[in-house]
Short mmCIF file of C-alpha atoms and ligand atoms in Angstrom, two decimals:
data_model
loop_
_atom_site.label_atom_id
_atom_site.label_comp_id
_atom_site.label_asym_id
_atom_site.label_seq_id
_atom_site.Cartn_x
_atom_site.Cartn_y
_atom_site.Cartn_z
CA MET A 1 148.41 176.65 122.32
CA LYS A 2 152.50 175.78 121.41
CA SER A 3 153.54 178.33 118.98
CA ASN A 4 154.62 176.23 116.57
CA THR A 5 150.79 175.13 116.21
CA VAL A 6 149.89 178.82 115.64
CA ASP A 7 152.38 178.90 113.18
CA ILE A 8 151.39 176.30 110.58
CA LEU A 9 147.60 177.24 111.11
CA ALA A 10 148.71 180.68 110.37
CA SER A 11 150.45 179.61 107.25
CA TYR A 12 147.46 177.74 106.48
CA ILE A 13 145.20 180.45 105.92
CA ASP A 14 147.48 182.77 104.52
CA SER A 15 147.70 180.31 101.88
CA LEU A 16 144.04 180.17 101.03
CA HIS A 17 143.24 177.08 102.38
CA SER A 18 139.43 177.89 102.80
CA ILE A 19 138.37 175.53 105.06
CA ILE A 20 140.20 174.30 107.68
CA TYR A 21 138.89 171.28 109.45
CA ILE A 22 140.01 170.72 113.56
CA ASN A 23 140.15 167.66 114.69
CA HIS A 24 139.92 168.44 118.35
CA PHE A 25 138.07 168.14 121.22
CA ASP A 26 139.13 170.83 123.03
CA PHE A 27 137.17 174.29 121.63
CA LYS A 28 139.11 176.41 124.41
CA VAL A 29 142.73 175.25 123.34
CA ILE A 30 141.28 175.90 119.56
CA ASP A 31 140.03 178.94 120.36
CA GLU A 32 142.93 180.15 122.04
CA ALA A 33 145.03 179.41 118.44
CA ILE A 34 142.72 181.12 116.86
CA GLU A 35 142.77 184.50 118.61
CA LYS A 36 146.31 184.24 118.28
CA VAL A 37 145.98 183.70 114.69
CA GLY A 38 143.19 186.12 113.69
CA GLN A 39 144.07 189.21 115.29
CA GLY A 40 142.51 192.00 113.07
CA VAL A 41 140.36 189.82 112.24
CA LYS A 42 136.13 189.71 112.79
CA CYS A 43 135.32 186.06 113.85
CA VAL A 44 131.76 184.67 114.10
CA GLU A 45 131.11 181.63 115.25
CA TYR A 46 127.77 179.11 115.28
CA ASN A 47 127.46 177.19 118.25
CA ASN A 48 124.72 174.34 118.00
CA ALA A 49 122.06 175.19 120.64
CA PHE A 50 122.24 179.05 120.60
CA GLY A 51 123.17 180.16 116.87
CA LEU A 52 125.07 182.94 116.31
CA ILE A 53 127.35 183.76 119.31
CA ASP A 54 129.71 185.97 120.22
CA PHE A 55 133.01 184.58 120.02
CA LYS A 56 134.68 186.78 122.92
CA THR A 57 132.30 185.87 125.38
CA LYS A 58 130.43 183.03 124.03
CA SER A 59 127.04 184.93 124.93
CA PRO A 60 124.49 184.24 122.17
CA LEU A 61 123.75 187.25 119.86
CA GLN A 62 121.03 185.68 117.56
CA GLU A 63 119.15 182.30 117.70
CA CYS A 64 119.45 181.00 114.57
CA ASP A 65 120.22 177.25 112.41
CA LEU A 66 123.12 176.86 110.30
CA GLU A 67 121.90 177.62 107.50
CA GLN A 68 120.49 180.85 108.91
CA PHE A 69 124.02 181.61 110.47
CA LEU A 70 125.58 180.72 107.38
CA LYS A 71 123.59 183.43 105.29
CA LEU A 72 123.67 186.17 107.64
CA VAL A 73 127.29 185.72 107.85
CA PHE A 74 128.45 185.20 104.35
CA ASP A 75 128.62 188.91 103.39
CA ASP A 76 131.01 189.49 106.50
CA GLY A 77 133.70 188.36 104.14
CA PHE A 78 133.60 191.38 101.78
CA GLU A 79 133.88 194.06 104.67
CA GLN A 80 136.31 192.45 106.18
CA GLU A 81 138.59 189.34 106.88
CA THR A 82 136.29 187.23 108.90
CA PHE A 83 136.64 183.68 110.49
CA ILE A 84 133.69 181.48 110.16
CA ILE A 85 134.25 179.27 113.22
CA LEU A 86 131.39 176.33 113.28
CA LYS A 87 132.00 173.80 116.16
CA ASP A 88 129.97 170.10 116.03
CA VAL A 89 128.22 170.71 113.08
CA HIS A 90 130.09 167.25 111.37
CA ASN A 91 126.04 166.04 111.59
CA GLU A 92 125.21 169.02 109.18
CA LEU A 93 127.69 168.24 106.95
CA ASN A 94 125.46 165.61 104.69
CA ASN A 95 122.89 168.44 103.76
CA PRO A 96 123.08 169.96 100.31
CA ILE A 97 122.67 173.46 101.13
CA ILE A 98 124.51 173.65 104.08
CA ILE A 99 127.56 172.10 101.72
CA SER A 100 126.54 174.82 99.08
CA LEU A 101 126.91 177.39 101.64
CA ILE A 102 130.19 176.10 102.22
CA LYS A 103 131.31 175.75 99.43
CA ARG A 104 130.77 179.50 98.01
CA ILE A 105 132.60 180.72 100.16
CA ALA A 106 135.56 178.75 99.99
CA GLU A 107 135.33 179.81 96.16
CA ASP A 108 134.46 183.44 97.16
CA ASN A 109 137.64 183.48 99.30
CA ILE A 110 139.93 181.70 96.61
CA TYR A 111 138.49 183.47 93.02
CA ASN A 112 136.94 186.89 94.45
CA GLU A 113 139.71 189.20 94.94
CA ASN A 114 137.48 191.25 97.33
CA TYR A 115 136.23 188.49 99.65
CA HIS A 116 138.21 187.05 103.01
CA ALA A 117 137.09 184.37 104.33
CA THR A 118 138.07 181.41 105.90
CA VAL A 119 135.83 178.60 107.25
CA PHE A 120 137.01 177.03 110.27
CA ILE A 121 135.12 173.39 111.11
CA ILE A 122 136.26 172.40 114.93
CA SER A 123 135.26 168.65 115.52
CA GLU A 124 136.13 165.39 117.10
CA ILE A 125 134.37 163.51 114.30
CA ILE A 126 135.79 163.87 110.83
CA VAL A 127 133.25 163.96 108.38
CA ILE A 128 134.30 165.72 104.71
CA PRO A 129 131.54 164.95 101.71
CA LYS A 130 133.02 164.97 98.49
CA GLU A 131 131.78 168.29 96.98
CA LEU A 132 134.04 170.11 99.68
CA GLU A 133 137.12 167.16 99.44
CA ASN A 134 139.16 169.80 97.45
CA TYR A 135 138.87 172.69 99.96
CA ILE A 136 139.21 171.10 103.32
CA THR A 137 142.58 171.08 104.89
CA VAL A 138 142.58 168.18 107.84
CA PHE A 139 144.45 170.28 110.52
CA ASP A 140 145.78 167.90 113.29
CA ILE A 141 147.27 169.78 116.37
CA PRO A 142 150.96 168.52 116.38
CA LEU A 143 151.62 166.72 119.58
CA PRO A 144 153.85 168.54 121.34
CA VAL A 145 157.53 167.84 120.70
CA SER A 146 159.91 167.56 123.99
CA SER A 147 161.34 170.83 124.74
CA GLU A 148 157.46 171.87 124.41
CA ILE A 149 156.62 168.92 127.18
CA ILE A 150 159.52 170.55 129.36
CA GLU A 151 157.91 173.87 128.82
CA ILE A 152 154.49 172.63 129.89
CA ILE A 153 156.12 170.80 132.99
CA ASN A 154 157.92 173.80 133.93
CA GLU A 155 154.85 176.54 133.29
CA PHE A 156 152.55 174.26 135.13
CA ILE A 157 155.34 174.23 138.28
CA GLU A 158 155.90 178.14 138.37
CA ASP A 159 151.85 178.50 138.47
CA LEU A 160 151.96 176.66 141.75
CA GLU A 161 155.08 177.53 142.72
CA ILE A 162 157.23 174.25 143.90
CA THR A 163 160.54 172.83 143.03
CA VAL A 164 161.50 169.64 141.00
CA GLU A 165 164.63 168.60 139.90
CA GLN A 166 165.51 169.13 136.24
CA ASP A 167 166.40 165.15 135.46
CA VAL A 168 162.99 164.54 136.96
CA ILE A 169 161.48 166.81 134.32
CA ASN A 170 163.48 165.20 131.47
CA ASP A 171 162.18 162.29 133.03
CA ILE A 172 158.57 162.30 132.64
CA ALA A 173 158.81 164.69 129.79
CA LEU A 174 160.16 161.36 127.71
CA SER A 175 157.53 159.64 129.70
CA PHE A 176 154.76 162.37 128.32
CA LYS A 177 155.33 161.93 124.54
CA GLY A 178 152.08 161.29 122.42
CA LEU A 179 150.43 162.99 124.72
CA ASN A 180 148.71 166.46 123.90
CA GLU A 181 148.73 169.54 126.04
CA PHE A 182 145.30 169.31 127.83
CA GLN A 183 146.30 165.26 128.90
CA ILE A 184 149.96 166.39 129.88
CA LYS A 185 148.30 169.30 132.42
CA GLN A 186 145.55 166.79 133.35
CA ILE A 187 147.96 164.16 134.91
CA LEU A 188 150.26 166.80 136.12
CA ASN A 189 147.17 167.69 138.34
CA LEU A 190 146.35 164.13 138.74
CA ALA A 191 150.24 163.61 140.52
CA TYR A 192 150.36 166.62 142.55
CA GLN A 193 146.78 166.06 144.40
CA ASP A 194 148.07 163.14 145.00
CA GLY A 195 151.25 163.29 146.82
CA GLY A 196 151.66 167.77 146.54
CA TYR A 197 155.00 167.12 144.63
CA ILE A 198 156.26 166.05 141.11
CA ASP A 199 158.67 162.77 141.12
CA LYS A 200 159.65 160.17 139.08
CA GLU A 201 157.22 157.84 140.39
CA ASP A 202 154.82 159.87 138.56
CA LYS A 203 155.64 157.85 135.75
CA LEU A 204 153.60 155.05 136.63
CA LEU A 205 150.51 157.48 137.00
CA ILE A 206 151.28 158.23 133.35
CA LEU A 207 151.36 154.95 131.68
CA LYS A 208 147.85 153.91 133.90
CA GLU A 209 146.72 157.43 131.96
CA LYS A 210 147.74 155.53 128.82
CA GLU A 211 146.36 152.68 129.48
CA GLN A 212 142.82 154.76 130.05
CA LEU A 213 143.18 156.43 126.54
CA VAL A 214 143.23 153.19 124.98
CA LYS A 215 140.26 151.88 126.81
CA LYS A 216 138.37 154.59 126.13
CA SER A 217 138.83 154.71 122.54
CA SER A 218 137.78 150.86 122.01
CA MET A 219 140.14 151.09 118.67
CA LEU A 220 142.55 149.41 120.54
CA GLU A 221 142.84 146.92 123.22
CA ILE A 222 145.30 146.28 125.72
CA VAL A 223 145.73 142.63 126.36
CA ASN A 224 146.70 141.02 129.46
CA PHE A 225 148.45 137.95 130.08
CA LYS A 226 150.75 135.52 131.94
CA GLU A 227 152.54 133.90 129.02
CA SER A 228 156.64 134.95 128.53
CA ILE A 229 159.50 133.33 126.34
CA ASP A 230 159.97 130.46 128.02
CA ASP A 231 156.27 128.76 127.56
CA ILE A 232 157.47 128.96 124.09
CA GLY A 233 158.59 125.02 123.03
CA GLY A 234 161.03 125.40 120.20
CA LEU A 235 161.14 128.29 117.60
CA GLU A 236 165.13 128.91 118.89
CA ASN A 237 165.63 131.62 116.13
CA LEU A 238 163.10 133.43 116.39
CA LYS A 239 163.07 133.68 120.33
CA GLU A 240 167.17 134.74 119.78
CA TRP A 241 166.09 136.97 117.18
CA LEU A 242 163.71 138.70 120.08
CA GLU A 243 165.98 138.76 122.54
CA ARG A 244 168.70 140.76 120.40
CA LYS A 245 166.06 142.74 120.09
CA ALA A 246 164.79 142.96 123.78
CA LYS A 247 168.51 144.25 124.63
CA ILE A 248 167.74 147.32 122.24
CA PHE A 249 164.45 147.88 123.83
CA ALA A 250 166.03 148.07 127.37
CA ASN A 251 168.43 150.59 126.36
CA MET A 252 166.93 152.78 123.42
CA ASP A 253 168.28 155.73 124.55
CA LYS A 254 172.06 154.65 124.22
CA ALA A 255 171.17 152.59 121.50
CA ILE A 256 169.81 155.40 119.14
CA LYS A 257 172.79 157.57 120.08
CA PHE A 258 175.01 154.52 119.21
CA GLY A 259 173.86 154.17 115.88
CA VAL A 260 171.63 151.17 116.43
CA ASP A 261 167.77 151.23 114.30
CA ILE A 262 165.21 151.31 116.47
CA PRO A 263 163.58 148.08 115.85
CA LYS A 264 160.15 148.34 113.88
CA GLY A 265 158.73 145.15 114.10
CA ILE A 266 158.08 141.33 112.82
CA MET A 267 155.86 139.31 110.90
CA ILE A 268 155.03 135.58 111.82
CA ILE A 269 153.51 133.51 109.58
CA GLY A 270 152.47 129.89 109.72
CA MET A 271 150.67 126.89 110.26
CA PRO A 272 147.79 127.70 112.84
CA GLY A 273 148.50 126.78 116.63
CA CYS A 274 151.76 126.92 116.86
CA GLY A 275 152.81 129.18 119.00
CA LYS A 276 152.26 132.74 116.91
CA SER A 277 149.86 134.34 119.26
CA LEU A 278 151.88 133.24 122.28
CA THR A 279 154.94 134.92 120.64
CA ALA A 280 153.33 138.43 120.50
CA LYS A 281 152.68 137.62 124.05
CA ALA A 282 156.28 136.51 125.07
CA THR A 283 157.90 139.81 122.76
CA ALA A 284 155.73 141.83 125.05
CA SER A 285 156.92 139.76 128.73
CA LEU A 286 160.13 139.99 127.22
CA PHE A 287 160.53 143.96 125.88
CA GLU A 288 158.45 144.62 129.88
CA ILE A 289 156.11 146.81 127.91
CA PRO A 290 152.10 146.64 127.18
CA LEU A 291 150.66 144.56 124.47
CA VAL A 292 148.46 146.23 122.46
CA ARG A 293 146.10 144.47 119.83
CA LEU A 294 144.70 146.46 116.60
CA ASP A 295 141.90 145.18 114.90
CA VAL A 296 141.42 146.66 111.28
CA GLY A 297 137.90 145.73 111.07
CA ARG A 298 136.83 147.81 114.00
CA LEU A 299 138.02 150.31 112.19
CA LEU A 300 136.09 150.67 109.63
CA GLY A 301 133.36 153.60 109.50
CA LYS A 302 130.65 154.02 107.35
CA TYR A 303 131.47 157.33 106.28
CA VAL A 304 133.58 158.84 103.59
CA GLY A 305 137.09 158.99 104.57
CA GLU A 306 135.66 157.54 108.77
CA SER A 307 137.88 154.22 108.25
CA GLU A 308 141.01 155.81 106.99
CA GLU A 309 140.43 158.44 110.11
CA ASN A 310 140.28 155.52 112.76
CA MET A 311 143.34 154.12 111.31
CA ARG A 312 144.82 157.23 111.77
CA LYS A 313 143.37 157.74 115.43
CA ALA A 314 144.05 154.29 115.88
CA LEU A 315 148.20 154.49 115.28
CA LYS A 316 148.62 157.87 116.80
CA LEU A 317 146.74 156.09 119.83
CA SER A 318 149.68 153.38 119.62
CA GLU A 319 152.57 156.39 119.20
CA ALA A 320 150.90 158.03 122.51
CA ILE A 321 151.37 154.88 124.94
CA SER A 322 154.56 153.70 123.41
CA PRO A 323 156.58 151.72 123.75
CA CYS A 324 154.54 149.33 122.99
CA VAL A 325 154.26 145.74 121.23
CA LEU A 326 151.04 146.49 118.92
CA TRP A 327 149.87 143.34 117.70
CA ILE A 328 147.48 142.93 114.51
CA ASP A 329 146.30 139.26 114.80
CA GLU A 330 145.71 137.34 111.36
CA ILE A 331 147.08 140.31 109.33
CA GLU A 332 145.48 138.67 106.23
CA LYS A 333 141.98 138.99 107.47
CA ALA A 334 142.42 142.35 108.65
CA PHE A 335 143.08 143.34 104.86
CA ALA A 336 141.17 140.99 102.86
CA GLY A 337 140.00 141.95 99.68
CA ILE A 338 143.08 143.51 98.44
CA GLY A 339 143.13 143.68 94.81
CA SER A 340 139.45 142.48 94.80
CA ASP A 341 137.32 145.31 94.04
CA ASP A 342 135.23 146.39 97.46
CA GLY A 343 133.31 149.10 95.87
CA SER A 344 135.08 151.69 97.83
CA GLY A 345 138.70 150.57 97.93
CA VAL A 346 138.67 151.56 101.82
CA THR A 347 140.87 148.51 102.04
CA ILE A 348 143.42 149.47 99.81
CA ARG A 349 143.80 153.09 101.62
CA LEU A 350 143.84 151.26 104.94
CA PHE A 351 146.72 149.21 103.88
CA GLY A 352 148.62 152.32 102.17
CA GLN A 353 148.15 153.91 104.83
CA PHE A 354 149.54 151.25 107.56
CA LEU A 355 152.70 150.72 105.08
CA THR A 356 153.62 154.44 104.72
CA TRP A 357 153.23 154.39 108.38
CA LEU A 358 155.59 151.28 108.65
CA GLN A 359 158.12 152.37 106.38
CA GLU A 360 158.09 155.87 107.66
CA LYS A 361 157.97 155.25 111.48
CA GLU A 362 160.61 155.98 114.09
CA ASN A 363 158.73 155.60 117.40
CA THR A 364 158.70 152.51 119.86
CA VAL A 365 156.01 150.61 118.49
CA PHE A 366 157.21 147.52 118.10
CA ILE A 367 154.72 145.63 115.57
CA VAL A 368 154.07 141.68 115.53
CA ALA A 369 151.93 140.79 112.78
CA THR A 370 150.80 137.09 112.67
CA ALA A 371 149.45 135.27 109.80
CA ASN A 372 148.01 132.43 108.89
CA ASP A 373 146.69 132.25 105.00
CA ILE A 374 148.99 134.22 102.99
CA SER A 375 147.91 133.51 99.72
CA LYS A 376 145.48 136.81 99.10
CA MET A 377 148.76 138.72 100.99
CA PRO A 378 149.95 141.86 98.77
CA PRO A 379 153.47 141.12 98.03
CA GLU A 380 154.43 144.39 98.93
CA PHE A 381 153.91 143.00 102.78
CA LEU A 382 156.24 140.83 102.54
CA ARG A 383 159.38 143.29 100.67
CA LYS A 384 162.16 143.54 103.16
CA GLY A 385 162.12 146.99 104.62
CA ARG A 386 158.98 146.86 105.74
CA PHE A 387 159.21 144.31 108.88
CA ASP A 388 162.58 143.96 110.12
CA GLU A 389 162.17 140.20 109.60
CA LEU A 390 159.83 137.77 108.22
CA PHE A 391 159.47 134.29 110.15
CA PHE A 392 157.64 131.09 109.01
CA VAL A 393 156.33 129.00 111.88
CA ASP A 394 156.12 125.36 110.66
CA LEU A 395 154.59 122.57 112.59
CA PRO A 396 157.25 121.83 115.77
CA ASN A 397 159.85 119.00 115.00
CA GLY A 398 160.37 116.25 117.25
CA GLU A 399 162.48 118.11 119.33
CA GLU A 400 160.21 121.13 119.88
CA ARG A 401 157.39 118.89 120.37
CA LYS A 402 159.15 116.82 122.95
CA LYS A 403 159.48 120.74 124.78
CA ILE A 404 156.26 121.48 124.30
CA PHE A 405 155.00 118.31 125.67
CA ASP A 406 157.46 119.11 128.69
CA ILE A 407 156.04 123.07 128.69
CA HIS A 408 152.55 121.71 128.86
CA LEU A 409 153.24 118.96 131.64
CA LYS A 410 155.10 121.04 133.77
CA LYS A 411 152.43 123.94 133.55
CA ARG A 412 150.00 121.52 135.39
CA LYS A 413 152.17 120.12 137.74
CA LYS A 414 152.47 116.37 135.86
CA TRP A 415 156.12 116.47 134.76
CA ASN A 416 157.19 113.06 134.90
CA LYS A 417 160.90 111.91 133.80
CA PHE A 418 159.92 108.78 133.22
CA ILE A 419 157.97 109.69 129.96
CA ASP A 420 159.28 108.04 127.20
CA SER A 421 159.84 111.31 125.00
CA ILE A 422 161.19 109.88 122.13
CA ALA A 423 157.60 107.36 121.90
CA LEU A 424 155.72 110.60 121.90
CA ILE A 425 157.47 112.34 119.14
CA LYS A 426 157.59 109.31 117.09
CA GLU A 427 153.11 108.99 117.77
CA THR A 428 152.83 113.23 117.12
CA GLU A 429 154.32 113.54 113.69
CA GLY A 430 152.10 116.88 112.16
CA PHE A 431 150.84 117.86 115.44
CA ASN A 432 150.90 121.51 116.30
CA GLY A 433 151.03 123.12 119.83
CA ALA A 434 147.78 123.53 120.29
CA ASP A 435 146.95 119.83 119.35
CA ILE A 436 149.84 118.60 121.62
CA GLU A 437 148.62 121.26 124.59
CA ALA A 438 145.03 119.33 124.02
CA VAL A 439 146.39 115.94 124.65
CA VAL A 440 147.99 116.85 127.49
CA LYS A 441 144.61 118.61 129.23
CA ASP A 442 142.81 115.48 128.14
CA THR A 443 145.35 112.90 129.51
CA ILE A 444 145.24 114.93 132.99
CA GLU A 445 141.34 115.35 132.96
CA LEU A 446 140.86 111.36 132.63
CA ALA A 447 143.85 110.13 134.83
CA PHE A 448 141.66 112.39 137.31
CA ILE A 449 138.49 111.15 136.39
CA GLU A 450 140.12 107.50 136.83
CA GLU A 451 141.83 108.58 140.25
CA ARG A 452 145.32 108.01 138.88
CA GLU A 453 148.12 110.34 140.34
CA ILE A 454 150.88 109.64 137.49
CA ILE A 455 150.59 109.97 134.28
CA SER A 456 152.40 107.59 132.10
CA THR A 457 153.91 107.72 128.46
CA GLU A 458 150.70 105.13 127.47
CA ASP A 459 148.20 107.31 128.89
CA LEU A 460 149.19 110.28 126.78
CA ILE A 461 149.88 108.26 123.62
CA LYS A 462 146.15 107.24 124.20
CA SER A 463 145.11 110.63 123.96
CA VAL A 464 147.19 111.33 120.64
CA LYS A 465 145.86 108.24 118.95
CA ASP A 466 142.07 109.75 119.88
CA THR A 467 142.90 113.32 118.82
CA LYS A 468 142.50 114.46 115.12
CA SER A 469 145.82 116.66 114.47
CA ILE A 470 145.75 119.79 112.55
CA SER A 471 147.36 117.73 109.47
CA ASP A 472 144.37 115.77 109.35
CA THR A 473 141.76 118.38 109.65
CA LEU A 474 143.55 121.22 107.53
CA LYS A 475 145.76 118.48 104.87
CA ASP A 476 145.17 121.24 102.20
CA LYS A 477 145.58 124.55 104.02
CA ILE A 478 148.77 123.07 105.26
CA LYS A 479 150.41 122.31 102.04
CA ASN A 480 149.05 125.72 100.45
CA ILE A 481 151.16 127.30 102.97
CA LYS A 482 154.10 125.31 102.57
CA GLU A 483 153.79 126.18 98.34
CA ILE A 484 153.89 129.97 99.22
CA ILE A 485 156.41 130.20 101.90
CA GLU A 486 158.94 128.51 99.08
CA HIS A 487 158.49 131.53 96.92
CA ILE A 488 159.07 133.88 99.62
CA ASP A 489 162.73 135.26 101.68
CA ILE A 490 161.94 134.45 105.11
CA LYS A 491 163.48 132.93 108.05
CA CYS A 492 162.55 129.67 109.79
CA ALA A 493 161.65 130.48 113.03
CA SER A 494 162.72 126.89 114.03
CA LYS A 495 166.63 125.43 114.25
CA ALA A 496 167.25 122.46 112.47
CA GLU A 497 166.88 119.62 114.36
CA LYS A 498 169.43 117.67 115.96
CA ASP A 499 170.07 114.05 115.07
CA ASN A 500 169.93 112.54 118.51
CA ILE A 501 166.40 113.67 120.91
CA SER A 502 166.17 112.37 124.10
P1 LIG B 601 148.61 130.55 116.64
O1 LIG B 601 150.08 130.57 115.78
O2 LIG B 601 147.43 130.02 115.68
O3 LIG B 601 148.60 132.13 116.90
P2 LIG B 601 148.43 130.25 119.76
O4 LIG B 601 149.95 131.03 119.66
O5 LIG B 601 147.52 130.65 119.99
O6 LIG B 601 148.73 129.22 117.40
O7 LIG B 601 148.81 128.55 119.97
C1 LIG B 601 147.38 128.02 120.70
C2 LIG B 601 147.97 127.46 121.96
O8 LIG B 601 149.08 126.19 121.81
C3 LIG B 601 149.02 128.38 123.13
O9 LIG B 601 148.03 129.42 123.46
C4 LIG B 601 149.84 127.78 123.61
O10 LIG B 601 149.15 126.85 124.80
C5 LIG B 601 150.15 126.27 122.20
N1 LIG B 601 151.33 126.09 121.61
C6 LIG B 601 151.06 126.76 120.36
N2 LIG B 601 152.81 125.93 119.63
C7 LIG B 601 153.30 126.07 121.34
C8 LIG B 601 154.51 126.13 121.79
N3 LIG B 601 155.53 126.56 120.58
N4 LIG B 601 155.20 125.73 122.70
C9 LIG B 601 154.56 125.99 123.66
N5 LIG B 601 152.89 126.19 123.77
C10 LIG B 601 152.38 126.02 122.08
#
């Protein structure tokens, strides 16, 4: 446990924070911190299985339930300063008697000069009863900063009596950023067991471990994909912009030293099936970093404060595995209901929490938020400064439709230079990328069935005629999106069409 954690904890106790909720899984680490802070203090501990136990030796002293325990130790605070340590009791925090007993301790701690007791609740799950809200301070163990990470590595190396070069230490310390002390030690152990030494190759192990973290959490999802920037037809302005940012990402250290701001992310708004999700994938491929999807719906919980807690954890986790692209698909759905009364205001709070994080963030999590229908989108989101840039993806123009045809024909090895692009472009006014892909797929399927090797312009046009494009099926929606776009300050993802297309 690093000293700044102990200092912060001590300052909480000094300033009469009566209930300190420590959100952590590793009791040993917490015990060490409490022991350091609580020198000369009486520590009484409650354990779900054994009741009252000895804080130092962990041996059972008296079997009792939480209510009996709290009644038993209540008076200790009159005799001497006491820490009342409750572990994994989150399930009991909806019991009115327990709530009253804890509240009584908290009140006495504040108002009664002769009473000194601090309650520590330690659990990985946060449950905050309304009645205790004003007394509880949630204490998040801060993640180790660079110098502390180096200290942890050095301690590990000393213990094992191995030598590791300083620049290797600095390099892997950078990769460890975002992980807690326990996780860092675990990975160091694994790396050492793997080869009997620590070297730069172990960065891969760190990345793998970070991926494991994401998988275990079930709040974020690592997206596997094959697409690259070359799979996007058109959207040249957007692609150029991303290529510029990729240069910064590839040389982050140098860029920061030079005074360049760390890219925050983009919002891509526009027509469905026009390459927004494709762009999220291509961004991760271009930046050469993992793509992680955040599904806000998954964060919603049933207890008070649970959703906010999940959001906090998800954002923290994204920082832990950064650099990464954090993709929020259909962000308008994620924060749907803002402005309307959803009863508890949870979405409003989640939204505020996300905006603050976005505003203040100085990490290497690059956000790609995509949205179709922005009519219900709060204007705060669209304001400059939240994202680096807002891009509008329109239905592809003629030149872009030609490129999209080429990409999908080439992908299926059926590209034919004799295909008449001009005729195809004329016939596909109002088609989106997904429509064009469907046309190519259908044409190739039919050619296979009819045992034809070559695909002709006529074959493609026949499929085009059989396809109902997005402009037919979603006419009103498209009109609506266009109207809204006119009123916001947004960049066009596509370049203006050239006069001659061939
Ligand atoms: P959305 O904009 O709704 O996120 P997607 O990016 O998921 O749309 O597009 C759906 C599919 O349509 C893609 O997987 C891709 O095959 C095709 N597509 C859409 N736009 C383009 C484009 N600009 N270039 C190439 N293919 C595209």
